[in-house]
CSV table of C-alpha atoms in Angstrom, one decimal:
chain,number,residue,atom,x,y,z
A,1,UNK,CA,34.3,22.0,46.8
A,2,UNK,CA,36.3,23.2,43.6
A,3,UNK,CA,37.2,19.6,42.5
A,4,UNK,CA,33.8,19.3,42.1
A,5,UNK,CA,32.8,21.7,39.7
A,6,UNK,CA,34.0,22.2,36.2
A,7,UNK,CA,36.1,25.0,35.0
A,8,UNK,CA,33.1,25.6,32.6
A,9,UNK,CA,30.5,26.0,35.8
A,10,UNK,CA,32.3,28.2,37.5
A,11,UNK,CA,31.6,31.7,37.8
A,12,UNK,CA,32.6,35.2,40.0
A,13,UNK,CA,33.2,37.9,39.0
A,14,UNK,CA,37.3,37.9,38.7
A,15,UNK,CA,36.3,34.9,36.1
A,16,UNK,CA,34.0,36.4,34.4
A,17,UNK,CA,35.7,39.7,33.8
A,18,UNK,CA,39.1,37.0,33.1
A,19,UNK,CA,36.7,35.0,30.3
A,20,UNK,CA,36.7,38.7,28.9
A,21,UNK,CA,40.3,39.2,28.3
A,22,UNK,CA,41.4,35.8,27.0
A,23,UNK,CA,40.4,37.3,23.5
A,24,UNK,CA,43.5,39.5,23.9
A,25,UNK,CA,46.0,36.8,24.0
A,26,UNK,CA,47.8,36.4,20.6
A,27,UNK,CA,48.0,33.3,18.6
A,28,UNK,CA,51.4,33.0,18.2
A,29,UNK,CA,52.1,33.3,21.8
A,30,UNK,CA,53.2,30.3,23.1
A,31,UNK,CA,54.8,30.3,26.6
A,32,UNK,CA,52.7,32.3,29.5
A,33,UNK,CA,53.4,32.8,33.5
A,34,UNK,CA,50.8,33.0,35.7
A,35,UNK,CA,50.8,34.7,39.3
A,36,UNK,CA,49.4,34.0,41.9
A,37,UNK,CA,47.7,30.9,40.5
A,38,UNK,CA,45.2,29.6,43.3
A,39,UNK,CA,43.7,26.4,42.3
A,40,UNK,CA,44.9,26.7,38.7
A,41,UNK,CA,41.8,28.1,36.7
A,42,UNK,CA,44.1,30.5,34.8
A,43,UNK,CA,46.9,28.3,34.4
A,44,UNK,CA,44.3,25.3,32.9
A,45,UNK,CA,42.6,28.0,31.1
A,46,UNK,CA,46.0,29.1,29.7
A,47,UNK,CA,46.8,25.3,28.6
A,48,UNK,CA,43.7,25.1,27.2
A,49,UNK,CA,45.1,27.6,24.5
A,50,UNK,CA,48.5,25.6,23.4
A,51,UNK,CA,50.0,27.6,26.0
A,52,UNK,CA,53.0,26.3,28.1
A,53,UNK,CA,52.4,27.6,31.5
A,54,UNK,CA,54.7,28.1,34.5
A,55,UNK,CA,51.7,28.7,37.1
A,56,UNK,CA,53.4,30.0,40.9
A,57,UNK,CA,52.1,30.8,44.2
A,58,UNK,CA,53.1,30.4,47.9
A,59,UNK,CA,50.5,28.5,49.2
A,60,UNK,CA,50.8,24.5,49.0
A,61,UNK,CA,47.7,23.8,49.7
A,62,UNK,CA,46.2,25.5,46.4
A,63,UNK,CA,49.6,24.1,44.4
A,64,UNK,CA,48.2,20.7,45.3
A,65,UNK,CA,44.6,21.5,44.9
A,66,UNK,CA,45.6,22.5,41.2
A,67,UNK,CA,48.0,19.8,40.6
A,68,UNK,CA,45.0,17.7,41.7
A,69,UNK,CA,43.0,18.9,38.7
A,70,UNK,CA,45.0,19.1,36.0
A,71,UNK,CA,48.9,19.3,35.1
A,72,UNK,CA,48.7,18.8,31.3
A,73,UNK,CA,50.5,21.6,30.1
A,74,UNK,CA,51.1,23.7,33.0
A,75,UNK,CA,54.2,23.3,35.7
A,76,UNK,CA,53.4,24.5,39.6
A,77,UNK,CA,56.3,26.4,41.6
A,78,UNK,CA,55.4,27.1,44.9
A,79,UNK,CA,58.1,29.6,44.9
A,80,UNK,CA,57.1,33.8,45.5
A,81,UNK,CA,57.0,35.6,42.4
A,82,UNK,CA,58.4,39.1,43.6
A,83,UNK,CA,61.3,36.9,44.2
A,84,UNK,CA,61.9,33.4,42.3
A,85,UNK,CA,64.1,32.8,39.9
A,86,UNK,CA,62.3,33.3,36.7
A,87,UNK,CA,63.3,32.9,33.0
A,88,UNK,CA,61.4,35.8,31.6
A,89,UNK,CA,60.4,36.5,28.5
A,90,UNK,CA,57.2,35.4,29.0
A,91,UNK,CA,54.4,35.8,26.4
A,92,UNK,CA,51.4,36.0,28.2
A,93,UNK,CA,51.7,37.3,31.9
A,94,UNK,CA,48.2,36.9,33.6
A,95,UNK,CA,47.6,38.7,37.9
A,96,UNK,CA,44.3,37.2,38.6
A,97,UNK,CA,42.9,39.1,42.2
A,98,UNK,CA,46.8,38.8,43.3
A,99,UNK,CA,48.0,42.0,42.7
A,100,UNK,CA,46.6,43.9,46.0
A,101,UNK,CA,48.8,41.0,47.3
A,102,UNK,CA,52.1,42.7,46.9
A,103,UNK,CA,53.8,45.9,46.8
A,104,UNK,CA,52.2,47.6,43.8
A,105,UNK,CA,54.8,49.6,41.9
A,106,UNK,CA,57.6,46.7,42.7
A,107,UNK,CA,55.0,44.0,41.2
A,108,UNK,CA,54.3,46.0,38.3
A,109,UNK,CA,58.2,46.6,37.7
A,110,UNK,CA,58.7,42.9,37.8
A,111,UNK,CA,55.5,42.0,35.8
A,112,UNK,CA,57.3,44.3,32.9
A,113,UNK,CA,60.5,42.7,33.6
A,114,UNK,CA,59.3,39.1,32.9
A,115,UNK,CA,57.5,39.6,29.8
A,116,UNK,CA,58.7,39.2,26.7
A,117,UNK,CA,58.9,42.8,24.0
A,118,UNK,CA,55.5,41.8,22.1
A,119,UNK,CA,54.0,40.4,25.2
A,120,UNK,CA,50.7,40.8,26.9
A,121,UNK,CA,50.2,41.5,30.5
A,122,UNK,CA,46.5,40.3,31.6
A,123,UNK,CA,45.6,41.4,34.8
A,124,UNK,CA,42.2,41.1,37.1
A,125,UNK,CA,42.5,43.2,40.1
A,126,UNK,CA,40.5,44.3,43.3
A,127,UNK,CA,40.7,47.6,45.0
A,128,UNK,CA,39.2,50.3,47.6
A,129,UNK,CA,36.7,52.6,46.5
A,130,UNK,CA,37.3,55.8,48.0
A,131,UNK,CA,33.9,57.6,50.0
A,132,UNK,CA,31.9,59.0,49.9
A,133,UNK,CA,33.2,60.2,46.7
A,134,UNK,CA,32.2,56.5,45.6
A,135,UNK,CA,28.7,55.3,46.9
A,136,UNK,CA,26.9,55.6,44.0
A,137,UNK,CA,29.0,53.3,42.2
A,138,UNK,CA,28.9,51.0,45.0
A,139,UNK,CA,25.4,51.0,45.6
A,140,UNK,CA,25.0,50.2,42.0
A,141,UNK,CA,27.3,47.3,42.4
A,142,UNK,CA,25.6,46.1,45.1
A,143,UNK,CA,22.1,46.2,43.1
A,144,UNK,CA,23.9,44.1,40.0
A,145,UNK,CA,25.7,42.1,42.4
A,146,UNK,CA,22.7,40.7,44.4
A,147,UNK,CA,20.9,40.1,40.6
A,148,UNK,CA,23.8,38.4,39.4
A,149,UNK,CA,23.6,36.3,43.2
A,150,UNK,CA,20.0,35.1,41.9
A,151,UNK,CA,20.6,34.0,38.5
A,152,UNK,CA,24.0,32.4,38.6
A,153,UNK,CA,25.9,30.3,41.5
A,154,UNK,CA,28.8,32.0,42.4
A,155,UNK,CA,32.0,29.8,43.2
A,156,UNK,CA,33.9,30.7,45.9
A,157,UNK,CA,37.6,29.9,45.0
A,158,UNK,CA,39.3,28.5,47.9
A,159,UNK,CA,42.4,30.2,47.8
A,160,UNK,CA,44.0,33.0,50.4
A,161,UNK,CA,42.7,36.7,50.1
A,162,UNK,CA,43.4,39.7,51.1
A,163,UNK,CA,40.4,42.1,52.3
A,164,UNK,CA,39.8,44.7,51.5
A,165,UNK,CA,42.7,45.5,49.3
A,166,UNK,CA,45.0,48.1,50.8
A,167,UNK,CA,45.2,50.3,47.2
A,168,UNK,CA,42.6,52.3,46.1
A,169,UNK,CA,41.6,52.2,42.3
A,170,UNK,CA,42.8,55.3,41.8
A,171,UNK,CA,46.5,54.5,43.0
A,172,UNK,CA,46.4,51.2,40.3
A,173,UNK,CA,45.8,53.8,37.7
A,174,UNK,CA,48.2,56.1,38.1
A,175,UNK,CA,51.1,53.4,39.4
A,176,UNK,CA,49.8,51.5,35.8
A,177,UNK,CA,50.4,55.1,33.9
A,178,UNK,CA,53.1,55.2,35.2
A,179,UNK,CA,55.3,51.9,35.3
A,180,UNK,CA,53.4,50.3,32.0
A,181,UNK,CA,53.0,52.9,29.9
A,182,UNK,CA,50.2,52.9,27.2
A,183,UNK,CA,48.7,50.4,29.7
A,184,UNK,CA,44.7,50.3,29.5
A,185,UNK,CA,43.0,50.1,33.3
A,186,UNK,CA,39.5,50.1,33.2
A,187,UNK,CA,37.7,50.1,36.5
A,188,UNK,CA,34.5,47.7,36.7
A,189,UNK,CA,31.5,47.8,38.4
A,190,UNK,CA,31.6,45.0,40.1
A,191,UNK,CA,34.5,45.3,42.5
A,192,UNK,CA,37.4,44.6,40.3
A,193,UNK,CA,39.6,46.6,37.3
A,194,UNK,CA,41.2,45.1,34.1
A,195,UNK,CA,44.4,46.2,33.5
A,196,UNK,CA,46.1,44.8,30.0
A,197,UNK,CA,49.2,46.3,28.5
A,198,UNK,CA,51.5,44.9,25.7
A,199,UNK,CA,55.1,45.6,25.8
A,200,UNK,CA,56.7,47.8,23.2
Protein backbone atom coordinates (compact mmCIF):
# COMPACT_ATOMS: atom_id res chain seq x y z
CA UNK A 1 0.00 0.00 0.00
CA UNK A 2 1.32 3.63 -0.60
CA UNK A 3 1.11 4.58 3.13
CA UNK A 4 3.57 2.21 3.52
CA UNK A 5 6.34 3.11 1.57
CA UNK A 6 8.28 6.33 1.81
CA UNK A 7 8.36 9.03 -0.75
CA UNK A 8 12.13 8.22 -0.87
CA UNK A 9 11.37 4.25 -1.94
CA UNK A 10 9.24 4.88 -4.34
CA UNK A 11 9.93 4.56 -7.88
CA UNK A 12 8.09 4.38 -11.66
CA UNK A 13 8.91 5.74 -14.18
CA UNK A 14 6.57 9.12 -14.08
CA UNK A 15 8.73 9.65 -10.72
CA UNK A 16 11.74 9.06 -11.90
CA UNK A 17 11.63 11.12 -15.03
CA UNK A 18 9.54 13.88 -12.22
CA UNK A 19 12.93 13.52 -9.72
CA UNK A 20 14.55 14.75 -13.18
CA UNK A 21 12.85 18.01 -13.53
CA UNK A 22 12.59 19.31 -9.97
CA UNK A 23 16.19 20.86 -10.77
CA UNK A 24 14.24 23.26 -13.06
CA UNK A 25 12.18 24.83 -10.43
CA UNK A 26 13.63 28.31 -9.40
CA UNK A 27 14.54 29.34 -5.98
CA UNK A 28 12.65 32.21 -5.62
CA UNK A 29 9.52 30.51 -6.60
CA UNK A 30 7.43 30.29 -3.86
CA UNK A 31 3.74 29.33 -4.43
CA UNK A 32 3.12 26.16 -6.91
CA UNK A 33 -0.32 24.24 -8.24
CA UNK A 34 -0.29 20.93 -8.74
CA UNK A 35 -2.86 18.90 -11.10
CA UNK A 36 -4.05 16.12 -10.90
CA UNK A 37 -2.36 15.27 -7.57
CA UNK A 38 -3.10 11.51 -6.83
CA UNK A 39 -1.87 10.57 -3.48
CA UNK A 40 0.19 13.76 -3.14
CA UNK A 41 3.87 12.76 -4.11
CA UNK A 42 4.18 15.98 -6.14
CA UNK A 43 2.46 18.11 -3.91
CA UNK A 44 4.79 16.66 -0.70
CA UNK A 45 7.62 16.79 -3.02
CA UNK A 46 6.74 20.50 -3.84
CA UNK A 47 6.54 21.32 0.11
CA UNK A 48 9.53 19.75 0.59
CA UNK A 49 11.09 22.83 -1.46
CA UNK A 50 9.47 25.84 0.72
CA UNK A 51 6.80 25.67 -1.69
CA UNK A 52 3.14 26.63 -0.83
CA UNK A 53 1.09 24.10 -2.74
CA UNK A 54 -2.61 24.14 -3.78
CA UNK A 55 -2.58 20.26 -4.79
CA UNK A 56 -6.36 19.35 -6.74
CA UNK A 57 -8.00 16.44 -8.12
CA UNK A 58 -11.47 14.89 -8.41
CA UNK A 59 -11.10 11.80 -6.81
CA UNK A 60 -11.70 11.76 -2.86
CA UNK A 61 -10.34 8.77 -2.31
CA UNK A 62 -6.68 9.84 -3.38
CA UNK A 63 -7.51 13.60 -1.63
CA UNK A 64 -7.79 11.52 1.61
CA UNK A 65 -5.08 9.07 0.89
CA UNK A 66 -2.74 12.28 0.58
CA UNK A 67 -4.17 14.20 3.36
CA UNK A 68 -3.43 10.90 5.19
CA UNK A 69 0.27 11.32 4.59
CA UNK A 70 1.10 14.68 4.85
CA UNK A 71 -0.59 18.25 4.80
CA UNK A 72 2.39 20.37 6.00
CA UNK A 73 2.52 22.88 3.50
CA UNK A 74 0.21 21.75 0.84
CA UNK A 75 -3.88 22.47 0.76
CA UNK A 76 -6.11 19.55 -1.15
CA UNK A 77 -9.26 20.79 -3.36
CA UNK A 78 -11.13 18.10 -4.64
CA UNK A 79 -12.42 20.47 -7.10
CA UNK A 80 -11.72 19.86 -11.32
CA UNK A 81 -9.03 21.88 -12.59
CA UNK A 82 -10.26 22.58 -16.20
CA UNK A 83 -12.89 24.21 -14.21
CA UNK A 84 -12.30 25.52 -10.42
CA UNK A 85 -11.99 28.64 -9.35
CA UNK A 86 -8.27 29.29 -9.25
CA UNK A 87 -6.15 32.33 -8.24
CA UNK A 88 -3.51 32.00 -10.75
CA UNK A 89 -0.34 33.21 -10.92
CA UNK A 90 1.13 30.31 -9.96
CA UNK A 91 4.93 29.78 -9.85
CA UNK A 92 5.43 26.35 -10.40
CA UNK A 93 2.61 24.40 -12.29
CA UNK A 94 3.45 20.61 -12.24
CA UNK A 95 0.84 17.71 -14.75
CA UNK A 96 2.14 14.48 -13.44
CA UNK A 97 0.54 11.50 -15.94
CA UNK A 98 -2.81 13.76 -15.81
CA UNK A 99 -2.66 15.43 -18.93
CA UNK A 100 -3.99 12.52 -21.32
CA UNK A 101 -6.82 13.02 -18.73
CA UNK A 102 -8.33 16.11 -20.35
CA UNK A 103 -8.86 17.84 -23.48
CA UNK A 104 -5.33 18.59 -24.64
CA UNK A 105 -5.20 22.09 -26.24
CA UNK A 106 -7.99 23.46 -23.56
CA UNK A 107 -5.57 22.02 -20.59
CA UNK A 108 -2.71 23.50 -22.06
CA UNK A 109 -4.57 26.97 -22.56
CA UNK A 110 -5.45 26.87 -18.90
CA UNK A 111 -2.08 25.53 -17.63
CA UNK A 112 -0.68 28.99 -19.36
CA UNK A 113 -3.45 30.85 -17.90
CA UNK A 114 -2.71 29.95 -14.32
CA UNK A 115 0.91 30.51 -14.21
CA UNK A 116 2.44 33.30 -13.24
CA UNK A 117 4.95 35.55 -16.24
CA UNK A 118 8.40 33.99 -15.01
CA UNK A 119 6.72 30.69 -14.16
CA UNK A 120 7.59 27.20 -14.86
CA UNK A 121 5.22 24.64 -16.24
CA UNK A 122 6.55 20.89 -15.22
CA UNK A 123 4.77 18.38 -16.90
CA UNK A 124 5.18 14.28 -17.01
CA UNK A 125 2.98 12.88 -19.58
CA UNK A 126 1.95 9.54 -21.27
CA UNK A 127 0.99 8.94 -24.84
CA UNK A 128 0.31 6.54 -27.90
CA UNK A 129 3.07 5.51 -30.04
CA UNK A 130 2.00 5.39 -33.44
CA UNK A 131 2.84 1.71 -35.54
CA UNK A 132 4.40 0.34 -36.96
CA UNK A 133 6.19 3.50 -37.52
CA UNK A 134 7.11 3.03 -33.72
CA UNK A 135 8.20 -0.63 -32.74
CA UNK A 136 11.51 -0.24 -32.47
CA UNK A 137 11.24 2.27 -29.89
CA UNK A 138 8.88 0.22 -28.14
CA UNK A 139 10.67 -2.92 -28.29
CA UNK A 140 13.52 -1.07 -26.83
CA UNK A 141 11.34 0.12 -24.01
CA UNK A 142 10.23 -3.03 -23.29
CA UNK A 143 13.90 -4.46 -23.11
CA UNK A 144 14.92 -1.39 -20.44
CA UNK A 145 11.61 -1.72 -18.95
CA UNK A 146 11.77 -5.49 -17.88
CA UNK A 147 15.73 -4.56 -16.58
CA UNK A 148 14.56 -1.75 -14.77
CA UNK A 149 11.53 -4.48 -13.32
CA UNK A 150 14.63 -6.66 -11.94
CA UNK A 151 16.68 -4.15 -10.24
CA UNK A 152 14.27 -1.79 -8.66
CA UNK A 153 10.55 -2.35 -7.11
CA UNK A 154 8.29 -0.47 -9.00
CA UNK A 155 5.35 1.27 -6.98
CA UNK A 156 2.18 1.26 -8.32
CA UNK A 157 0.41 4.54 -7.36
CA UNK A 158 -3.10 3.92 -6.52
CA UNK A 159 -4.75 6.59 -8.26
CA UNK A 160 -7.26 6.53 -11.47
CA UNK A 161 -5.69 6.09 -14.99
CA UNK A 162 -6.51 6.35 -18.13
CA UNK A 163 -5.18 3.61 -20.71
CA UNK A 164 -3.82 3.89 -23.13
CA UNK A 165 -3.80 7.60 -23.56
CA UNK A 166 -6.07 8.76 -26.37
CA UNK A 167 -3.08 11.41 -27.86
CA UNK A 168 -0.37 10.33 -29.67
CA UNK A 169 3.11 11.87 -28.89
CA UNK A 170 3.17 13.49 -31.76
CA UNK A 171 -0.17 15.50 -31.25
CA UNK A 172 1.52 16.77 -27.52
CA UNK A 173 4.27 18.13 -29.59
CA UNK A 174 2.75 20.06 -31.93
CA UNK A 175 -0.40 21.18 -29.52
CA UNK A 176 2.84 22.15 -27.02
CA UNK A 177 4.44 24.18 -30.19
CA UNK A 178 1.73 25.49 -30.50
CA UNK A 179 -0.21 26.78 -27.26
CA UNK A 180 3.31 27.18 -25.09
CA UNK A 181 5.54 28.52 -27.27
CA UNK A 182 9.37 27.99 -26.82
CA UNK A 183 8.01 24.92 -24.76
CA UNK A 184 10.75 21.96 -24.62
CA UNK A 185 8.79 18.29 -25.17
CA UNK A 186 11.09 15.58 -25.13
CA UNK A 187 9.78 12.18 -25.75
CA UNK A 188 11.29 9.27 -23.37
CA UNK A 189 11.85 5.87 -23.77
CA UNK A 190 10.08 4.56 -21.35
CA UNK A 191 6.47 5.42 -22.11
CA UNK A 192 6.22 9.00 -21.05
CA UNK A 193 7.44 12.75 -22.48
CA UNK A 194 8.63 15.80 -20.40
CA UNK A 195 7.24 18.80 -21.37
CA UNK A 196 8.66 22.07 -19.33
CA UNK A 197 8.03 25.63 -20.58
CA UNK A 198 8.59 29.00 -18.70
CA UNK A 199 6.27 31.83 -19.33
CA UNK A 200 7.62 34.87 -21.07
Amino acid sequence: MAEHVTDAQRRNHTIDYFRELLPLIPETASAALDVGCGEGFAARALAARGLTVTAIDLDEPSLELARQQDTTGITYLNADAMAADLPGNYDVITVLAVLHHLPLEEALERLRSLLAPGGTLLVVGCAASELPKDALREFAAAVVNQAVRLTHTTWEQPSPTVWPPPVTYRQVREAASSTLPGSEFRRRLLWRYTLTWVKP
